[in-house]
Structures are given as C-alpha cells and as structure tokens.
CSV table of C-alpha atoms in Angstrom, one decimal:
chain,number,residue,atom,x,y,z
R,1,MET,CA,108.8,100.0,81.8
R,2,LYS,CA,106.7,97.7,84.0
R,3,PRO,CA,104.1,99.3,86.3
R,4,GLU,CA,106.4,99.0,89.3
R,5,GLU,CA,109.2,100.7,87.3
R,6,PHE,CA,106.7,103.4,86.3
R,7,TYR,CA,105.8,104.1,89.9
R,8,GLN,CA,109.4,104.1,90.9
R,9,ALA,CA,110.3,106.6,88.1
R,10,LEU,CA,107.6,108.9,89.3
R,11,SER,CA,108.7,108.5,92.9
R,12,GLN,CA,112.2,109.6,91.9
R,13,ARG,CA,110.6,112.9,90.7
R,14,GLY,CA,108.7,113.4,93.9
R,15,ILE,CA,105.4,112.0,92.7
R,16,GLU,CA,104.0,109.3,95.0
R,17,LEU,CA,100.9,107.6,93.5
R,18,SER,CA,98.2,106.5,95.8
R,19,SER,CA,96.8,102.9,95.5
R,20,GLU,CA,93.7,104.5,93.8
R,21,GLN,CA,95.9,106.3,91.2
R,22,LYS,CA,97.8,103.1,90.5
R,23,GLU,CA,94.5,101.3,90.0
R,24,GLN,CA,93.4,104.0,87.6
R,25,PHE,CA,96.4,103.5,85.4
R,26,GLN,CA,95.8,99.7,85.5
R,27,ILE,CA,92.2,100.2,84.5
R,28,TYR,CA,93.3,102.6,81.7
R,29,PHE,CA,95.7,100.1,80.3
R,30,HIS,CA,93.1,97.3,80.4
R,31,GLU,CA,90.4,99.5,78.7
R,32,LEU,CA,92.9,100.8,76.1
R,33,VAL,CA,93.9,97.3,75.0
R,34,GLU,CA,90.4,95.8,75.1
R,35,THR,CA,88.9,98.7,73.1
R,36,ASN,CA,91.8,98.6,70.7
R,37,LYS,CA,90.7,95.2,69.6
R,38,VAL,CA,87.6,96.7,68.0
R,39,MET,CA,88.7,100.3,67.4
R,40,ASN,CA,92.1,101.6,66.2
R,41,LEU,CA,93.3,103.6,69.2
R,42,THR,CA,97.0,102.7,69.3
R,43,THR,CA,99.7,100.5,67.8
R,44,ILE,CA,101.3,100.2,71.2
R,45,THR,CA,99.6,97.5,73.3
R,46,GLU,CA,102.3,95.7,75.3
R,47,GLU,CA,102.0,96.7,79.0
R,48,SER,CA,105.6,97.9,79.4
R,49,GLN,CA,105.4,99.9,76.2
R,50,VAL,CA,102.1,101.5,77.2
R,51,TYR,CA,103.4,102.5,80.6
R,52,LEU,CA,106.5,104.1,79.0
R,53,LYS,CA,105.4,105.5,75.6
R,54,HIS,CA,101.9,106.5,76.6
R,55,PHE,CA,101.6,107.0,80.4
R,56,TYR,CA,105.1,108.2,81.3
R,57,ASP,CA,105.6,110.1,78.0
R,58,SER,CA,102.3,112.0,78.7
R,59,LEU,CA,103.5,113.0,82.2
R,60,VAL,CA,106.8,114.4,80.8
R,61,LEU,CA,104.7,117.5,79.9
R,62,GLY,CA,104.3,118.0,83.7
R,63,PHE,CA,108.0,117.4,84.2
R,64,VAL,CA,108.9,120.3,81.9
R,65,ASP,CA,106.1,122.5,83.3
R,66,GLU,CA,105.6,121.5,86.9
R,67,ARG,CA,102.4,123.6,87.4
R,68,ILE,CA,100.5,121.0,85.3
R,69,LEU,CA,101.1,118.4,88.0
R,70,THR,CA,100.2,120.6,91.0
R,71,ASP,CA,98.0,123.6,90.1
R,72,GLU,CA,94.4,124.1,89.3
R,73,LEU,CA,94.6,124.9,85.6
R,74,SER,CA,92.4,124.6,82.5
R,75,LEU,CA,94.0,122.5,79.9
R,76,CYS,CA,92.7,121.8,76.4
R,77,ASP,CA,94.0,118.8,74.5
R,78,ILE,CA,93.6,119.1,70.7
R,79,GLY,CA,93.3,115.8,68.9
R,80,SER,CA,93.2,113.8,72.1
R,81,GLY,CA,92.8,110.4,70.5
R,82,ALA,CA,93.0,107.8,73.2
R,83,GLY,CA,93.4,110.4,75.9
R,84,PHE,CA,97.2,111.2,75.8
R,85,PRO,CA,98.5,113.4,77.4
R,86,SER,CA,95.5,114.7,79.2
R,87,ILE,CA,94.1,111.7,81.1
R,88,PRO,CA,97.5,110.6,82.7
R,89,LEU,CA,98.0,114.2,83.7
R,90,LYS,CA,94.5,114.3,85.2
R,91,ILE,CA,95.1,111.1,87.1
R,92,VAL,CA,98.2,112.5,88.7
R,93,ASN,CA,96.7,116.0,89.3
R,94,PRO,CA,92.9,115.7,89.8
R,95,LYS,CA,92.6,119.5,90.1
R,96,LEU,CA,93.2,120.0,86.3
R,97,LYS,CA,90.1,121.0,84.4
R,98,ILE,CA,90.5,119.1,81.1
R,99,THR,CA,88.8,119.7,77.7
R,100,MET,CA,89.6,117.1,75.1
R,101,VAL,CA,88.8,117.8,71.5
R,102,ASP,CA,88.7,115.0,68.8
R,103,SER,CA,87.1,114.9,65.4
R,104,LEU,CA,86.1,111.2,65.7
R,105,ASN,CA,83.0,110.6,67.8
R,106,LYS,CA,83.8,107.0,68.5
R,107,ARG,CA,87.0,108.2,70.3
R,108,ILE,CA,85.0,110.7,72.3
R,109,LYS,CA,82.7,107.8,73.3
R,110,PHE,CA,85.7,105.8,74.4
R,111,LEU,CA,87.0,108.7,76.5
R,112,ASN,CA,83.6,109.2,78.0
R,113,ASP,CA,83.3,105.6,79.0
R,114,LEU,CA,86.9,105.6,80.3
R,115,SER,CA,86.4,108.7,82.4
R,116,GLY,CA,83.4,107.1,84.1
R,117,LYS,CA,85.4,103.9,84.8
R,118,LEU,CA,88.3,106.0,86.2
R,119,ASN,CA,85.9,108.1,88.3
R,120,LEU,CA,87.3,111.3,86.8
R,121,THR,CA,85.4,114.6,87.1
R,122,GLY,CA,86.1,118.0,85.6
R,123,ILE,CA,86.5,116.6,82.1
R,124,ASN,CA,84.8,118.1,79.1
R,125,LEU,CA,84.7,116.0,75.9
R,126,VAL,CA,84.1,117.8,72.6
R,127,HIS,CA,83.5,116.2,69.3
R,128,GLY,CA,84.5,118.5,66.4
R,129,ARG,CA,87.2,120.0,64.3
R,130,ALA,CA,89.7,122.3,65.9
R,131,GLU,CA,89.3,124.7,63.0
R,132,GLU,CA,85.6,125.2,63.8
R,133,LEU,CA,85.7,125.0,67.6
R,134,GLY,CA,88.6,127.5,67.7
R,135,LYS,CA,86.0,130.1,66.5
R,136,ASN,CA,83.4,129.1,69.0
R,137,LYS,CA,83.3,131.5,72.0
R,138,LEU,CA,82.8,128.6,74.4
R,139,TYR,CA,86.3,127.4,73.6
R,140,ARG,CA,88.2,130.3,72.0
R,141,GLU,CA,90.8,132.0,74.1
R,142,ASN,CA,89.5,130.1,77.2
R,143,TYR,CA,92.4,128.0,78.4
R,144,ASP,CA,95.5,128.4,80.5
R,145,ILE,CA,97.3,125.7,78.6
R,146,VAL,CA,96.7,124.2,75.2
R,147,THR,CA,98.6,121.1,74.0
R,148,ALA,CA,98.7,118.6,71.2
R,149,ARG,CA,100.5,115.3,70.8
R,150,ALA,CA,99.7,115.3,67.1
R,151,VAL,CA,102.0,114.6,64.2
R,152,ALA,CA,101.2,117.8,62.3
R,153,ALA,CA,103.9,120.3,61.5
R,154,MET,CA,104.4,123.2,64.0
R,155,ASN,CA,103.1,125.9,61.7
R,156,VAL,CA,99.9,123.8,61.2
R,157,LEU,CA,99.6,122.9,64.9
R,158,THR,CA,99.9,126.6,65.9
R,159,GLU,CA,96.9,127.6,63.9
R,160,LEU,CA,94.9,124.7,65.3
R,161,CYS,CA,95.9,125.3,69.0
R,162,LEU,CA,96.8,128.9,69.7
R,163,PRO,CA,93.3,130.3,69.2
R,164,PHE,CA,92.2,128.2,72.2
R,165,ALA,CA,94.8,129.7,74.6
R,166,LYS,CA,93.7,132.7,76.6
R,167,VAL,CA,95.9,135.8,76.5
R,168,GLY,CA,98.5,135.1,79.2
R,169,GLY,CA,98.2,131.4,78.6
R,170,GLU,CA,100.4,129.2,76.5
R,171,PHE,CA,100.4,126.6,73.8
R,172,ILE,CA,102.9,123.8,74.5
R,173,ALA,CA,103.8,121.7,71.4
R,174,MET,CA,105.1,118.2,72.1
R,175,LYS,CA,107.5,117.4,69.2
R,176,SER,CA,110.3,115.0,68.3
R,177,GLU,CA,113.8,115.6,67.2
R,178,LYS,CA,112.8,117.9,64.3
R,179,ALA,CA,111.5,120.6,66.6
R,180,PRO,CA,114.2,123.3,65.8
R,181,GLU,CA,113.6,122.9,62.1
R,182,GLU,CA,109.8,123.0,62.5
R,183,LEU,CA,110.0,126.0,64.8
R,184,SER,CA,112.0,128.0,62.2
R,185,GLU,CA,109.2,127.3,59.7
R,186,ALA,CA,106.5,128.3,62.2
R,187,THR,CA,107.9,131.7,63.3
R,188,TYR,CA,105.6,133.6,61.0
R,189,ALA,CA,102.5,131.7,62.0
R,190,ILE,CA,103.2,132.1,65.7
R,191,LYS,CA,103.6,135.9,65.3
R,192,ILE,CA,100.4,136.3,63.2
R,193,LEU,CA,98.3,134.2,65.6
R,194,GLY,CA,99.2,136.2,68.6
R,195,GLY,CA,102.0,134.2,70.1
R,196,LYS,CA,105.6,134.5,71.1
R,197,VAL,CA,108.1,131.7,71.7
R,198,GLY,CA,108.8,131.7,75.4
R,199,ASP,CA,110.9,128.7,76.0
R,200,GLN,CA,112.2,125.4,74.6
R,201,LYS,CA,112.9,122.3,76.6
R,202,SER,CA,114.1,118.7,75.9
R,203,PHE,CA,113.6,115.6,77.9
R,204,GLU,CA,115.2,112.2,77.3
R,205,LEU,CA,112.9,109.2,77.8
R,206,PRO,CA,114.2,106.2,79.8
R,207,ASN,CA,115.5,103.1,78.1
R,208,ASN,CA,116.9,105.1,75.1
R,209,GLU,CA,113.4,105.6,73.8
R,210,GLY,CA,114.3,109.0,72.3
R,211,VAL,CA,114.1,112.7,73.1
R,212,ARG,CA,111.0,114.8,73.5
R,213,ASN,CA,111.2,118.5,72.6
R,214,PHE,CA,108.7,121.0,73.9
R,215,ILE,CA,108.1,124.4,72.4
R,216,PHE,CA,106.3,126.9,74.7
R,217,VAL,CA,104.4,129.5,72.9
R,218,ASP,CA,103.1,132.4,75.1
R,219,LYS,CA,99.8,133.9,74.0
R,220,THR,CA,100.6,137.6,74.1
R,221,LYS,CA,97.6,139.0,72.2
R,222,PRO,CA,94.3,137.9,70.8
R,223,THR,CA,94.3,135.7,67.7
R,224,PRO,CA,92.8,137.6,64.7
R,225,LYS,CA,89.2,136.7,64.1
R,226,LYS,CA,89.8,135.1,60.7
R,227,TYR,CA,91.9,132.3,62.3
R,228,PRO,CA,91.7,129.4,62.4
R,229,ARG,CA,90.7,129.0,58.8
R,230,LYS,CA,88.2,126.5,57.4
R,231,PRO,CA,88.7,122.8,58.1
R,232,GLY,CA,91.6,121.3,56.2
R,233,THR,CA,93.0,124.7,55.1
R,234,PRO,CA,95.8,124.9,57.7
R,235,GLY,CA,97.1,121.6,56.6
R,236,ARG,CA,96.9,122.3,52.9
R,237,LYS,CA,98.1,125.9,53.1
R,238,PRO,CA,100.3,126.4,56.2
R,239,LEU,CA,100.9,130.0,57.2
R,240,VAL,CA,104.3,131.1,55.8
R,241,GLY,CA,105.9,134.5,55.8
C-alpha cells in the first residue's frame, strides 16, 4: 500500500487527509525507519508495508469504533512501542487525548521526539509497567478507551488493560485469528476485573494481509483493588476460573 493508495483507501471511508496530515505520516515513516537503524522498533521498514501494516492497521480501530476518529475521547495505549495504534489515530483525529504507556524508556524518548516533530499536542507519555501504573490513581479507571496491540493472551491483556478503563469506558483488544479461542479462556478474568464483553468485530485488511479481530470489553464496575497483580504475575499466572 503506497502512500497514495493509503490516502485513497481512507478517502473511500470518508476520511480526507489534509496536506499537513499526509506530511505527518511521511515524517512518521522517515523517523521510524531512521530510528530503527539504531533501536529495535519494528521488523517492518518497507514503505508500502509500513503504510499498510502499521498506519492503516492502526486506523482499523477507528473503522470498527468510529467515535475514535471523530470524538474528543481519552485513550490509553498499553505497551505502545513505536506508537501504534495511537499516533496514527491522533494524526487523523487531533481531538483525542492520548496516554501511551511503555516499559522501555528509550521507546518513550522516541515517542517524545516524534510527537515534537509531528507537532502533536495532548499526548502524555508514561514510562513504566502496566501492573504498577494500573494501581496509580493518576491512571487507574481514568480513560474512555484502553487498547493494546500486544501479543499477550487475552486473559493476560485484560488484567493489564481493564484497570485503566473508567466505569462506562471500554477496553478494546486487537487480536488475530485466535480471538474466539482466547476470549473463551479470558471469560473469568473479564468478569473478575469488572468487565463484560460488549461486542466482537472483524475487519479484513487489504491485499489479503489477514483478518483483525476486535473484542470490546465494557467496564461495568470498578476493578477490585488487588488487581493488577505484581509485575510479571499476570503473564506467569493468568486468571483462570
């Protein structure tokens, strides 16, 4: 997906990028590839692949929940890495208030430098572990939407993410083809942590690049104070019924 194909694909969904927004994506691509030469941010560096598998794929979250591309919402991205999905979403919808959490300080520094070069405001970068920050009142139950593009299993991701969602907000898990299987194993964790599965949606990427599955977990009640557990524990001992 070359840049022009990217713009056209968005246009077909009613999203017309300004020249400034197009330039922001071009700068993002350049900074990602250049920084990747000295820091491991991504294995995807070819322009057409970055535009499809990073930029377009990030925006799919807004295709399945259109509020994210139009409304003034607070969004927390757990394990944000090189800024996906939150920075592409922020470029398209500047009204989003973004918090990005990552455990590696050098990635936070990259995101800070990148945000400056893209002239993005309303971004809060937080260095730390989700297990610890999820108990901090500055972040706990503070966001309309919490998401993660991480590879962790759904029952682990739920414990890392749902504590950040405010009651009435939601955690949206971005998963691959194994989503139904993972969801069945996460049912207990979702219930214990104050959530309820609200919806499930699928989206097929262009050029036969696979299917993205989205699991929407509504935050219906506060997460019990003992969660999330200590760093590393959710991964080693996932919540099971």
